Amino acid sequence: MPATTRLWVENRLLQDLPITERIRLVEQCDTVELAFGTVLCEPGHPILHVYFPRTACISLVTTLYGHPPLEMGLIGNEGMLGATLALGINTAPMRAVVQGAGSSLRMNCTQLRIALRDNPMLLCRLNQYLFVLLMQLAQTAACTHFHEIEPRLARWLLMTHDRAHANHFHLTHAFLANMLGVRRSGVTLAAGALQQRRLIRYTRGEITILDRKGLEAASCECYSAINTDAQ
Amino acid sequence: MPATTRLWVENRLLQDLPITERIRLVEQCDTVELAFGTVLCEPGHPILHVYFPRTACISLVTTLYGHPPLEMGLIGNEGMLGATLALGINTAPMRAVVQGAGSSLRMNCTQLRIALRDNPMLLCRLNQYLFVLLMQLAQTAACTHFHEIEPRLARWLLMTHDRAHANHFHLTHAFLANMLGVRRSGVTLAAGALQQRRLIRYTRGEITILDRKGLEAASCECYSAINTDAQ
DNA sequence: GCGCTTGTGTGCTGTAGCGAACAGACCCTC
DNA sequence: GAGGGTCTGTTCGCTACAGCACACAAGCGC
C-alpha cells in the first residue's frame, strides 16, 4: 500500500486540508461504525464529539412538539457534524440522526477546539462549510413549504445517492415520511409514481436508483440550487 | 448630555462590546435611514455593507422561482445583517429587505473584516449571533411547514413588536402574506380572527397590538422557543 | 408449519390553503 | 367632486395533504 493511501481519509473536508494538518487531525480521530437510527446529538445539549463521515450519512432534523420530525440538512463525506464548534459554541443546534449506516471519523470536541485554535486553515474550512449549511437550510425550508411531495422525494433520493456512494440503499416509506415531514401514505404515492416512471425501484425498504438523470428532471430545482452552492 | 450617552448605540450587539472597542467600531459606522422595502442584499451577491439596526427592522427572505418570497429570519437592534462575514465569506446567503423603516448603523464590509481581525471579542459576538440565527432558521422552517396561518401570524407580529419598540406599525395584508409565504386572503382571515379576539386592531395597513399576552397565547410555541434560544 | 413484526397498497373523510375574481372602503391628487 | 390607486373583505371551486383505518404480503423466530 503506497504511503499516500494512508492519508486518504474519505472525507472531503479533511482531505482538502494541507497534508501535515490532515495527518495531525486524523491521528486524533478514531474510526466508528454508525448504526442506522443512532441519535448523535440533541438540540440544546452539549456536543461531545464531532463526526467526519466516510461512508455514513447523517441527517439534521428539527422537532416540533406534536409533529413528526423534519429534515433540514444532510451530512455525508463532503462535510461534518459539529461544525458549529467553529463558532466557539458547544451546543448542538439540531438533532442529528444516522440516516445511512457506515463508518465515520470521530473526534473529541475539546481536541477539535484545540485544533481550531492552532490551525487557521481548518477554521476556514469549517466556516465555509457552515455557510454552505446555512444556504442548504434556507433552501430546504422554502422547498419544504412550497414544493410537492414527489419532487421533494426525488430531490431527497438524489441527495442521499450523492452521499451513499451506491445506487442502492435501505429506506422505508415511513422513514422517508419523517424526513419529508409528510404522511407515510403520501410517500407511498410519490414513490409509486417515481417507480412507474422507471426512475427508481423499491421492495420492502430496498431502494434502487435506476435513472439518475430522470430523477434529476423529476426533482425540484432545489437540488441543483443546493449543489451549485456547495461548489 | 452626559459622556455615556455618546456611547449608547441602540444596538445590543454593539452595546454589549467593551467600551473601547465599541467606540472604535461606532466611529467607523455611518448612520443611515432605511426606507421600507429597500433590498439590502441579494443571495449570491457580494456584501458591501453590514448593518446594525437601531430602530429599523430587516427581514431575511428566501426566494424560490415561481413562488412568493418566504421570511426565514428577522433582524432588529438585537442583531445585525451581514454576520456571515465572521465566517470569512463575503457573499450574502439570502435576500434582506427592510421590513420596518428606521435608522441603522452601517459599516463598510472591508472595515468590518479588519475589525474582526483585530478584535476577538467582536468575532466572538458575531459567532454567537450566527448560531442564534441558525437556530431561528431551523425553528422557522419547521414552523412554516407544520403550523397554521393564524398562530404563525401571531408569532410574526410578536417578533416584529419586539423589534419595533412601538405597539403600532405599518403592515399590509399583502406584505404579511409574502412574509408568511401564504395567500393574501389567508392573512385577511387570520388577521380578522385575531382582531375579533381583540388581540390586534388594524385599518389600512396600520396595525396596533392591543393584547400582547393574548397574542402570545394565540401564537405557536415557536415564539417562545426562539426567544429562549436568543438568551 | 405458526404467529409476529415490518413494510406497502388503498380506501375513506375532513380541511387548510390555493387561485382567481370582484366589490367595497378609504386615501390622495388633480 | 371626480377618478385612480391602495387596502381590505368575501366568495367559489379546487387540490394536496392530513388523519385514520384496514388489508395484505414478505420475512423472521420459533
Tab-separated table of N, CA, C and O in Angstrom, chain A residues 6-57:
chain	number	residue	atom	x	y	z
A	6	ARG	N	-2.436	6.008	3.029
A	6	ARG	CA	-2.579	6.173	4.464
A	6	ARG	C	-3.259	7.513	4.797
A	6	ARG	O	-3.934	7.661	5.813
A	7	LEU	N	-3.086	8.470	3.908
A	7	LEU	CA	-3.596	9.804	4.193
A	7	LEU	C	-4.952	10.054	3.545
A	7	LEU	O	-5.557	11.076	3.725
A	8	TRP	N	-5.349	9.086	2.760
A	8	TRP	CA	-6.641	9.236	2.105
A	8	TRP	C	-7.719	8.945	3.132
A	8	TRP	O	-7.866	7.833	3.611
A	9	VAL	N	-8.492	9.966	3.505
A	9	VAL	CA	-9.379	9.795	4.647
A	9	VAL	C	-10.847	9.663	4.275
A	9	VAL	O	-11.693	9.553	5.134
A	10	GLU	N	-11.150	9.725	3.001
A	10	GLU	CA	-12.533	9.529	2.552
A	10	GLU	C	-13.483	10.577	3.081
A	10	GLU	O	-14.684	10.371	3.095
A	11	ASN	N	-12.958	11.656	3.575
A	11	ASN	CA	-13.827	12.768	3.960
A	11	ASN	C	-13.261	14.034	3.334
A	11	ASN	O	-12.130	14.424	3.617
A	12	ARG	N	-14.039	14.652	2.489
A	12	ARG	CA	-13.506	15.728	1.666
A	12	ARG	C	-13.087	16.936	2.476
A	12	ARG	O	-12.131	17.628	2.138
A	13	LEU	N	-13.807	17.174	3.563
A	13	LEU	CA	-13.451	18.316	4.403
A	13	LEU	C	-12.029	18.163	4.933
A	13	LEU	O	-11.233	19.114	4.924
A	14	LEU	N	-11.717	16.965	5.390
A	14	LEU	CA	-10.366	16.695	5.875
A	14	LEU	C	-9.389	16.566	4.706
A	14	LEU	O	-8.271	17.080	4.746
A	15	GLN	N	-9.834	15.886	3.681
A	15	GLN	CA	-8.962	15.602	2.544
A	15	GLN	C	-8.414	16.887	1.915
A	15	GLN	O	-7.285	16.913	1.419
A	16	ASP	N	-9.229	17.921	1.939
A	16	ASP	CA	-8.807	19.161	1.291
A	16	ASP	C	-7.815	19.968	2.122
A	16	ASP	O	-7.345	21.009	1.676
A	17	LEU	N	-7.525	19.512	3.322
A	17	LEU	CA	-6.570	20.249	4.157
A	17	LEU	C	-5.140	19.929	3.717
A	17	LEU	O	-4.886	18.867	3.147
A	18	PRO	N	-4.214	20.825	3.985
A	18	PRO	CA	-2.807	20.530	3.707
A	18	PRO	C	-2.389	19.249	4.436
A	18	PRO	O	-2.894	18.951	5.529
A	19	ILE	N	-1.451	18.556	3.855
A	19	ILE	CA	-1.191	17.188	4.301
A	19	ILE	C	-0.727	17.095	5.751
A	19	ILE	O	-1.169	16.210	6.503
A	20	THR	N	0.088	18.027	6.196
A	20	THR	CA	0.586	17.926	7.576
A	20	THR	C	-0.559	18.094	8.573
A	20	THR	O	-0.656	17.354	9.554
A	21	GLU	N	-1.424	19.044	8.300
A	21	GLU	CA	-2.542	19.276	9.208
A	21	GLU	C	-3.515	18.109	9.165
A	21	GLU	O	-4.086	17.720	10.187
A	22	ARG	N	-3.661	17.559	7.981
A	22	ARG	CA	-4.564	16.430	7.828
A	22	ARG	C	-4.090	15.257	8.665
A	22	ARG	O	-4.857	14.649	9.403
A	23	ILE	N	-2.805	14.974	8.571
A	23	ILE	CA	-2.256	13.855	9.337
A	23	ILE	C	-2.487	14.065	10.827
A	23	ILE	O	-2.987	13.183	11.536
A	24	ARG	N	-2.188	15.272	11.281
A	24	ARG	CA	-2.300	15.543	12.705
A	24	ARG	C	-3.746	15.348	13.179
A	24	ARG	O	-4.008	14.768	14.223
A	25	LEU	N	-4.675	15.826	12.365
A	25	LEU	CA	-6.080	15.697	12.745
A	25	LEU	C	-6.523	14.240	12.756
A	25	LEU	O	-7.163	13.779	13.709
A	26	VAL	N	-6.194	13.538	11.694
A	26	VAL	CA	-6.671	12.155	11.581
A	26	VAL	C	-6.110	11.304	12.716
A	26	VAL	O	-6.784	10.401	13.214
A	27	GLU	N	-4.901	11.631	13.142
A	27	GLU	CA	-4.320	10.890	14.257
A	27	GLU	C	-5.125	11.063	15.537
A	27	GLU	O	-5.105	10.210	16.418
A	28	GLN	N	-5.816	12.178	15.627
A	28	GLN	CA	-6.609	12.424	16.837
A	28	GLN	C	-8.011	11.834	16.746
A	28	GLN	O	-8.777	11.911	17.700
A	29	CYS	N	-8.334	11.302	15.592
A	29	CYS	CA	-9.670	10.721	15.401
A	29	CYS	C	-9.646	9.224	15.663
A	29	CYS	O	-8.620	8.577	15.496
A	30	ASP	N	-10.793	8.693	16.038
A	30	ASP	CA	-10.946	7.254	15.957
A	30	ASP	C	-12.057	6.961	14.959
A	30	ASP	O	-12.910	7.795	14.679
A	31	THR	N	-12.007	5.773	14.407
A	31	THR	CA	-12.998	5.384	13.414
A	31	THR	C	-14.127	4.652	14.110
A	31	THR	O	-13.889	3.761	14.924
A	32	VAL	N	-15.357	5.062	13.817
A	32	VAL	CA	-16.504	4.394	14.440
A	32	VAL	C	-17.478	3.963	13.354
A	32	VAL	O	-17.550	4.569	12.286
A	33	GLU	N	-18.197	2.896	13.659
A	33	GLU	CA	-19.273	2.463	12.773
A	33	GLU	C	-20.578	3.037	13.310
A	33	GLU	O	-20.937	2.797	14.456
A	34	LEU	N	-21.256	3.783	12.484
A	34	LEU	CA	-22.515	4.387	12.929
A	34	LEU	C	-23.685	3.534	12.461
A	34	LEU	O	-23.821	3.248	11.271
A	35	ALA	N	-24.503	3.144	13.411
A	35	ALA	CA	-25.651	2.296	13.078
A	35	ALA	C	-26.850	3.159	12.729
A	35	ALA	O	-27.059	4.232	13.312
A	36	PHE	N	-27.634	2.681	11.797
A	36	PHE	CA	-28.832	3.377	11.361
A	36	PHE	C	-29.713	3.760	12.552
A	36	PHE	O	-29.974	2.949	13.435
A	37	GLY	N	-30.144	5.018	12.568
A	37	GLY	CA	-31.086	5.446	13.594
A	37	GLY	C	-30.452	6.020	14.845
A	37	GLY	O	-31.154	6.611	15.678
A	38	THR	N	-29.152	5.850	15.003
A	38	THR	CA	-28.491	6.374	16.190
A	38	THR	C	-28.625	7.900	16.245
A	38	THR	O	-28.406	8.590	15.252
A	39	VAL	N	-28.991	8.403	17.405
A	39	VAL	CA	-29.076	9.853	17.591
A	39	VAL	C	-27.740	10.346	18.113
A	39	VAL	O	-27.297	9.930	19.178
A	40	LEU	N	-27.091	11.204	17.352
A	40	LEU	CA	-25.738	11.640	17.725
A	40	LEU	C	-25.746	12.883	18.592
A	40	LEU	O	-24.830	13.108	19.376
A	41	CYS	N	-26.767	13.704	18.448
A	41	CYS	CA	-26.880	14.828	19.376
A	41	CYS	C	-28.291	15.379	19.386
A	41	CYS	O	-29.065	15.174	18.456
A	42	GLU	N	-28.616	16.071	20.457
A	42	GLU	CA	-29.941	16.654	20.635
A	42	GLU	C	-29.793	18.166	20.764
A	42	GLU	O	-28.822	18.647	21.352
A	43	PRO	N	-30.750	18.907	20.231
A	43	PRO	CA	-30.647	20.365	20.272
A	43	PRO	C	-30.561	20.876	21.715
A	43	PRO	O	-31.280	20.399	22.590
A	44	GLY	N	-29.663	21.795	21.944
A	44	GLY	CA	-29.526	22.381	23.263
A	44	GLY	C	-28.555	21.636	24.163
A	44	GLY	O	-28.102	22.166	25.168
A	45	HIS	N	-28.228	20.410	23.782
A	45	HIS	CA	-27.304	19.632	24.592
A	45	HIS	C	-25.861	19.890	24.152
A	45	HIS	O	-25.621	20.248	23.005
A	46	PRO	N	-24.929	19.679	25.064
A	46	PRO	CA	-23.524	19.901	24.694
A	46	PRO	C	-23.043	18.884	23.671
A	46	PRO	O	-23.473	17.726	23.687
A	47	ILE	N	-22.169	19.329	22.807
A	47	ILE	CA	-21.558	18.442	21.819
A	47	ILE	C	-20.352	17.769	22.456
A	47	ILE	O	-19.490	18.448	23.017
A	48	LEU	N	-20.284	16.449	22.374
A	48	LEU	CA	-19.143	15.727	22.937
A	48	LEU	C	-18.145	15.331	21.860
A	48	LEU	O	-16.942	15.372	22.062
A	49	HIS	N	-18.694	14.935	20.712
A	49	HIS	CA	-17.833	14.520	19.612
A	49	HIS	C	-18.287	15.190	18.330
A	49	HIS	O	-19.462	15.463	18.156
A	50	VAL	N	-17.350	15.390	17.438
A	50	VAL	CA	-17.725	15.777	16.077
A	50	VAL	C	-17.445	14.579	15.171
A	50	VAL	O	-16.625	13.723	15.501
A	51	TYR	N	-18.149	14.538	14.059
A	51	TYR	CA	-18.054	13.393	13.150
A	51	TYR	C	-17.710	13.861	11.738
A	51	TYR	O	-18.312	14.810	11.233
A	52	PHE	N	-16.752	13.173	11.152
A	52	PHE	CA	-16.428	13.377	9.747
A	52	PHE	C	-16.816	12.105	9.001
A	52	PHE	O	-16.015	11.163	8.936
A	53	PRO	N	-18.025	12.043	8.449
A	53	PRO	CA	-18.483	10.801	7.836
A	53	PRO	C	-17.562	10.354	6.704
A	53	PRO	O	-17.016	11.193	5.971
A	54	ARG	N	-17.395	9.050	6.597
A	54	ARG	CA	-16.679	8.469	5.462
A	54	ARG	C	-17.709	7.836	4.523
A	54	ARG	O	-17.929	8.315	3.422
A	55	THR	N	-18.371	6.813	5.016
A	55	THR	CA	-19.450	6.261	4.198
A	55	THR	C	-20.808	6.475	4.862
A	55	THR	O	-21.842	6.239	4.252
A	56	ALA	N	-20.794	6.925	6.094
A	56	ALA	CA	-22.053	7.161	6.799
A	56	ALA	C	-22.714	8.432	6.288
A	56	ALA	O	-22.109	9.228	5.572
A	57	CYS	N	-23.953	8.598	6.672
A	57	CYS	CA	-24.738	9.738	6.225
A	57	CYS	C	-25.613	10.190	7.396
A	57	CYS	O	-26.324	9.372	7.994
